[in-house]
Amino acid sequence: MIRTQRPAAAVCALLAALAAGIAFPGPAVADETDQAAPKVELVLDVSGSMRTADMDGGTRMAAAKQAFNDVLDATPEEVQLGIRTLGANYRGNDRKEGCKDTAQLYPVSTLDRTEAKTAVATLQPTGWTPIGPALLKAADDLQGGAGTRRIVLISDGEDTCQPLDPCEVAREIAAKGIGLTIDTLGLVPDAKTRDQLSCIADATGGTYTSVQHKEELTDRVGQLVDRAADPVVTPVATEGTGQCSSAPALKSGLYTDREEFGQQRWYKVDVKPGQELRTSVSVAADRAVDANYGVLLRAVTVHGREIVRGEASGTGRTDVISTGLRYPKAESDDDEDTTPETVCLQLTNSFSAAAGVKTSPGLPVELTVDVVDGPSKAGDVASFGLGRGWWLLGALVLAGFLAGLVWGWVSRWRVAVWRTN
């Protein structure tokens, strides 16, 4: 005779799911703060190559103008938008003069759609491709304010104004810690152009997109402008030090920094009794690095005793490596004692630069700090990772035992009835 156990399994699964929902609550949602007006500047390549007719039968310039007109119509009211050109005015062959050819076509401000469209309509493919100088000027155009700042660069070729490497320019902009993102769009599938535009975007946490059709260009530019209007947490620039005593004191929030190859950076956080410190760090390899590397994040006391650590290693398969840690501070026996403990955070990396690669500025660092109310008995969290889950484990064991007894009694009763019949 075959006896099915499915009801008992279902009961246990249901109990386990309910307990898991209690033991592992959903992640906390970050507080949303009022955001200043987001700013976006569209930077358009108007060099001579934009005359090429390979965008659905029309020229690249015509496709860009159409995309701009559609995007201007759909720009959210709260977004301040500007337009800058590169290679739009100088028609000569003097490279020095050509590399100065960048101008603001429409200032970053509340949008007057008619005026902006009229300005775009005057553009004609003309000169050089000074991407680096244009990015520097665009960063200046977006200075000031605490809202989202975004540059959207549309180009169909490499920068022609070396040795001012636009990749290095993007890294310099990121190193300023002003929270400016550069997104790039390439109008040709050329490998060199793709690599340069990807490098520019990666340096600031932006995106690179290759587009060869008018509708794709319109859709992508529109998405990037809309993204600027989304509420985001603006990272705060900080600067770690070589020792804890002089380290910056951080509160809950998102921070950015730069760390040289093989360098140590120190930060500190105050944690009161009954609170829990949760912190994570990401280090980005924004240039060529050797394949094997690692990141170590340690929480130590002001006297140098290690409390807890988080570490991660990589082999070159990803450009970002992350780790984190949690430290619950036990509640004090004295209910009135709210004296905080200063926890020192030490960040160390083992990145090494590939041959010929510049080591300055340092690698981009993003540090998240969250100080929250801890478990009722913070010391229990280290006990096999269960914390307050001990009582849940006991409840599960008891529930499983009772479910087994009930199911066994029901099974025996069913067998007895079957035999009687």
mmCIF file of C-alpha atoms in Angstrom, residues 162-346:
data_model
loop_
_atom_site.group_PDB
_atom_site.id
_atom_site.type_symbol
_atom_site.label_atom_id
_atom_site.label_comp_id
_atom_site.label_asym_id
_atom_site.label_seq_id
_atom_site.Cartn_x
_atom_site.Cartn_y
_atom_site.Cartn_z
ATOM 1 C CA GLN A 162 44.786 64.285 -29.040
ATOM 2 C CA PRO A 163 46.793 64.344 -26.810
ATOM 3 C CA LEU A 164 43.854 65.690 -24.763
ATOM 4 C CA ASP A 165 42.428 62.205 -24.249
ATOM 5 C CA PRO A 166 38.642 62.428 -23.699
ATOM 6 C CA CYS A 167 38.868 59.293 -21.543
ATOM 7 C CA GLU A 168 41.261 61.100 -19.193
ATOM 8 C CA VAL A 169 38.987 64.139 -19.261
ATOM 9 C CA ALA A 170 36.055 61.969 -18.144
ATOM 10 C CA ARG A 171 38.155 60.546 -15.307
ATOM 11 C CA GLU A 172 39.114 64.037 -14.191
ATOM 12 C CA ILE A 173 35.439 65.022 -14.154
ATOM 13 C CA ALA A 174 34.584 61.936 -12.097
ATOM 14 C CA ALA A 175 37.468 62.639 -9.690
ATOM 15 C CA LYS A 176 35.925 66.016 -8.821
ATOM 16 C CA GLY A 177 33.139 64.138 -7.049
ATOM 17 C CA ILE A 178 30.365 66.377 -8.415
ATOM 18 C CA GLY A 179 28.073 63.461 -9.297
ATOM 19 C CA LEU A 180 28.053 64.136 -13.035
ATOM 20 C CA THR A 181 27.274 61.227 -15.363
ATOM 21 C CA ILE A 182 28.264 61.045 -19.032
ATOM 22 C CA ASP A 183 26.243 58.815 -21.361
ATOM 23 C CA THR A 184 27.555 58.277 -24.893
ATOM 24 C CA LEU A 185 25.908 57.280 -28.164
ATOM 25 C CA GLY A 186 27.921 56.133 -31.172
ATOM 26 C CA LEU A 187 26.449 56.532 -34.660
ATOM 27 C CA VAL A 188 28.902 54.116 -36.325
ATOM 28 C CA PRO A 189 29.892 50.551 -35.362
ATOM 29 C CA ASP A 190 33.614 51.352 -35.628
ATOM 30 C CA ALA A 191 35.666 49.522 -32.957
ATOM 31 C CA LYS A 192 37.928 52.481 -32.094
ATOM 32 C CA THR A 193 34.993 54.852 -31.730
ATOM 33 C CA ARG A 194 33.147 52.304 -29.598
ATOM 34 C CA ASP A 195 36.138 51.790 -27.318
ATOM 35 C CA GLN A 196 36.646 55.528 -26.780
ATOM 36 C CA LEU A 197 32.977 56.299 -26.141
ATOM 37 C CA SER A 198 32.672 53.277 -23.819
ATOM 38 C CA CYS A 199 35.691 54.440 -21.842
ATOM 39 C CA ILE A 200 34.196 57.936 -21.426
ATOM 40 C CA ALA A 201 30.906 56.503 -20.152
ATOM 41 C CA ASP A 202 32.512 53.932 -17.828
ATOM 42 C CA ALA A 203 34.668 56.572 -16.147
ATOM 43 C CA THR A 204 31.587 58.370 -14.793
ATOM 44 C CA GLY A 205 29.205 55.448 -14.301
ATOM 45 C CA GLY A 206 27.325 56.224 -17.509
ATOM 46 C CA THR A 207 26.238 54.034 -20.413
ATOM 47 C CA TYR A 208 27.373 53.559 -24.012
ATOM 48 C CA THR A 209 24.904 52.747 -26.795
ATOM 49 C CA SER A 210 25.562 52.066 -30.458
ATOM 50 C CA VAL A 211 22.738 53.284 -32.726
ATOM 51 C CA GLN A 212 22.400 53.046 -36.502
ATOM 52 C CA HIS A 213 18.733 53.987 -36.965
ATOM 53 C CA LYS A 214 16.783 57.227 -36.470
ATOM 54 C CA GLU A 215 14.167 55.702 -34.189
ATOM 55 C CA GLU A 216 16.836 54.119 -31.995
ATOM 56 C CA LEU A 217 18.589 57.460 -31.627
ATOM 57 C CA THR A 218 15.382 59.282 -30.694
ATOM 58 C CA ASP A 219 14.327 56.602 -28.206
ATOM 59 C CA ARG A 220 17.700 56.389 -26.498
ATOM 60 C CA VAL A 221 18.240 60.136 -26.106
ATOM 61 C CA GLY A 222 14.693 60.444 -24.762
ATOM 62 C CA GLN A 223 15.303 57.683 -22.219
ATOM 63 C CA LEU A 224 18.462 59.356 -20.947
ATOM 64 C CA VAL A 225 16.773 62.748 -20.567
ATOM 65 C CA ASP A 226 13.842 61.133 -18.730
ATOM 66 C CA ARG A 227 16.254 59.264 -16.477
ATOM 67 C CA ALA A 228 17.645 62.568 -15.230
ATOM 68 C CA ALA A 229 14.194 63.409 -13.833
ATOM 69 C CA ASP A 230 14.020 60.206 -11.770
ATOM 70 C CA PRO A 231 14.612 60.758 -8.031
ATOM 71 C CA VAL A 232 18.061 59.500 -7.099
ATOM 72 C CA VAL A 233 20.377 59.619 -4.148
ATOM 73 C CA THR A 234 23.167 62.031 -4.978
ATOM 74 C CA PRO A 235 26.544 60.694 -3.787
ATOM 75 C CA VAL A 236 28.509 62.924 -1.444
ATOM 76 C CA ALA A 237 32.190 63.369 -2.232
ATOM 77 C CA THR A 238 34.473 62.494 0.666
ATOM 78 C CA GLU A 239 38.177 61.888 1.093
ATOM 79 C CA GLY A 240 39.493 59.084 3.264
ATOM 80 C CA THR A 241 42.759 59.524 5.121
ATOM 81 C CA GLY A 242 45.791 57.405 5.989
ATOM 82 C CA GLN A 243 44.712 56.759 9.591
ATOM 83 C CA CYS A 244 41.497 56.549 11.594
ATOM 84 C CA SER A 245 42.200 59.465 13.942
ATOM 85 C CA SER A 246 42.034 61.983 11.073
ATOM 86 C CA ALA A 247 39.406 60.137 8.989
ATOM 87 C CA PRO A 248 36.161 61.877 7.950
ATOM 88 C CA ALA A 249 33.144 61.074 10.160
ATOM 89 C CA LEU A 250 30.376 59.622 7.989
ATOM 90 C CA LYS A 251 26.642 59.369 8.636
ATOM 91 C CA SER A 252 24.128 57.191 6.798
ATOM 92 C CA GLY A 253 24.382 57.927 3.087
ATOM 93 C CA LEU A 254 26.143 57.287 -0.220
ATOM 94 C CA TYR A 255 29.716 58.523 -0.650
ATOM 95 C CA THR A 256 32.294 58.638 -3.441
ATOM 96 C CA ASP A 257 36.064 58.760 -3.183
ATOM 97 C CA ARG A 258 39.215 57.853 -5.112
ATOM 98 C CA GLU A 259 41.811 55.336 -3.964
ATOM 99 C CA GLU A 260 45.262 54.894 -5.452
ATOM 100 C CA PHE A 261 46.548 51.432 -6.388
ATOM 101 C CA GLY A 262 47.396 49.432 -3.246
ATOM 102 C CA GLN A 263 46.400 52.329 -0.994
ATOM 103 C CA GLN A 264 44.581 52.304 2.377
ATOM 104 C CA ARG A 265 41.719 54.689 3.073
ATOM 105 C CA TRP A 266 40.182 55.244 6.508
ATOM 106 C CA TYR A 267 36.705 56.486 7.463
ATOM 107 C CA LYS A 268 34.834 56.432 10.776
ATOM 108 C CA VAL A 269 31.212 56.023 11.848
ATOM 109 C CA ASP A 270 29.555 56.484 15.249
ATOM 110 C CA VAL A 271 27.350 53.574 16.343
ATOM 111 C CA LYS A 272 25.161 53.851 19.457
ATOM 112 C CA PRO A 273 24.232 50.897 21.715
ATOM 113 C CA GLY A 274 21.408 48.910 20.112
ATOM 114 C CA GLN A 275 22.253 50.086 16.593
ATOM 115 C CA GLU A 276 23.697 48.130 13.673
ATOM 116 C CA LEU A 277 26.227 49.400 11.154
ATOM 117 C CA ARG A 278 25.769 48.112 7.619
ATOM 118 C CA THR A 279 28.275 49.229 5.037
ATOM 119 C CA SER A 280 29.323 48.173 1.561
ATOM 120 C CA VAL A 281 31.988 49.352 -0.843
ATOM 121 C CA SER A 282 32.544 49.055 -4.583
ATOM 122 C CA VAL A 283 35.820 49.793 -6.356
ATOM 123 C CA ALA A 284 35.758 50.210 -10.147
ATOM 124 C CA ALA A 285 38.649 49.412 -12.464
ATOM 125 C CA ASP A 286 38.135 52.304 -14.868
ATOM 126 C CA ARG A 287 41.341 51.522 -16.767
ATOM 127 C CA ALA A 288 43.431 48.472 -17.709
ATOM 128 C CA VAL A 289 44.586 46.578 -14.595
ATOM 129 C CA ASP A 290 46.350 43.292 -13.952
ATOM 130 C CA ALA A 291 44.055 40.292 -13.791
ATOM 131 C CA ASN A 292 44.186 39.313 -10.102
ATOM 132 C CA TYR A 293 43.000 41.824 -7.519
ATOM 133 C CA GLY A 294 41.028 42.117 -4.305
ATOM 134 C CA VAL A 295 39.262 44.501 -1.946
ATOM 135 C CA LEU A 296 39.264 44.318 1.857
ATOM 136 C CA LEU A 297 36.909 46.280 4.121
ATOM 137 C CA ARG A 298 37.577 46.075 7.877
ATOM 138 C CA ALA A 299 35.701 47.485 10.854
ATOM 139 C CA VAL A 300 38.082 48.037 13.774
ATOM 140 C CA THR A 301 37.999 49.833 17.098
ATOM 141 C CA VAL A 302 39.886 53.078 17.656
ATOM 142 C CA HIS A 303 42.504 50.946 19.428
ATOM 143 C CA GLY A 304 43.063 48.785 16.332
ATOM 144 C CA ARG A 305 41.163 45.621 17.311
ATOM 145 C CA GLU A 306 39.370 44.076 14.352
ATOM 146 C CA ILE A 307 35.610 43.695 14.822
ATOM 147 C CA VAL A 308 34.515 42.231 11.495
ATOM 148 C CA ARG A 309 35.683 42.208 7.888
ATOM 149 C CA GLY A 310 34.400 41.766 4.359
ATOM 150 C CA GLU A 311 36.565 40.837 1.389
ATOM 151 C CA ALA A 312 36.271 39.959 -2.275
ATOM 152 C CA SER A 313 38.629 39.028 -5.086
ATOM 153 C CA GLY A 314 38.499 39.161 -8.870
ATOM 154 C CA THR A 315 40.301 37.763 -11.884
ATOM 155 C CA GLY A 316 39.568 40.415 -14.499
ATOM 156 C CA ARG A 317 36.115 39.207 -15.549
ATOM 157 C CA THR A 318 34.361 42.292 -14.172
ATOM 158 C CA ASP A 319 35.200 45.989 -13.936
ATOM 159 C CA VAL A 320 33.700 46.410 -10.445
ATOM 160 C CA ILE A 321 34.399 44.496 -7.252
ATOM 161 C CA SER A 322 32.266 44.865 -4.116
ATOM 162 C CA THR A 323 32.152 43.699 -0.518
ATOM 163 C CA GLY A 324 30.427 44.678 2.722
ATOM 164 C CA LEU A 325 30.026 44.017 6.426
ATOM 165 C CA ARG A 326 27.584 44.340 9.336
ATOM 166 C CA TYR A 327 28.333 45.221 12.935
ATOM 167 C CA PRO A 328 25.553 45.159 15.584
ATOM 168 C CA LYS A 329 26.502 46.982 18.770
ATOM 169 C CA ALA A 330 25.045 45.321 21.851
ATOM 170 C CA GLU A 331 22.646 47.305 24.005
ATOM 171 C CA SER A 332 24.066 48.748 27.200
ATOM 172 C CA ASP A 333 23.014 47.418 30.622
ATOM 173 C CA ASP A 334 22.385 51.038 31.518
ATOM 174 C CA ASP A 335 19.257 52.126 29.626
ATOM 175 C CA GLU A 336 20.339 55.755 29.801
ATOM 176 C CA ASP A 337 23.760 55.081 28.281
ATOM 177 C CA THR A 338 23.624 56.253 24.660
ATOM 178 C CA THR A 339 27.343 56.963 24.257
ATOM 179 C CA PRO A 340 28.277 56.057 20.666
ATOM 180 C CA GLU A 341 31.241 53.904 19.741
ATOM 181 C CA THR A 342 33.502 55.181 16.979
ATOM 182 C CA VAL A 343 34.001 52.393 14.447
ATOM 183 C CA CYS A 344 36.941 52.800 12.068
ATOM 184 C CA LEU A 345 36.457 51.530 8.503
ATOM 185 C CA GLN A 346 39.619 50.568 6.642
#
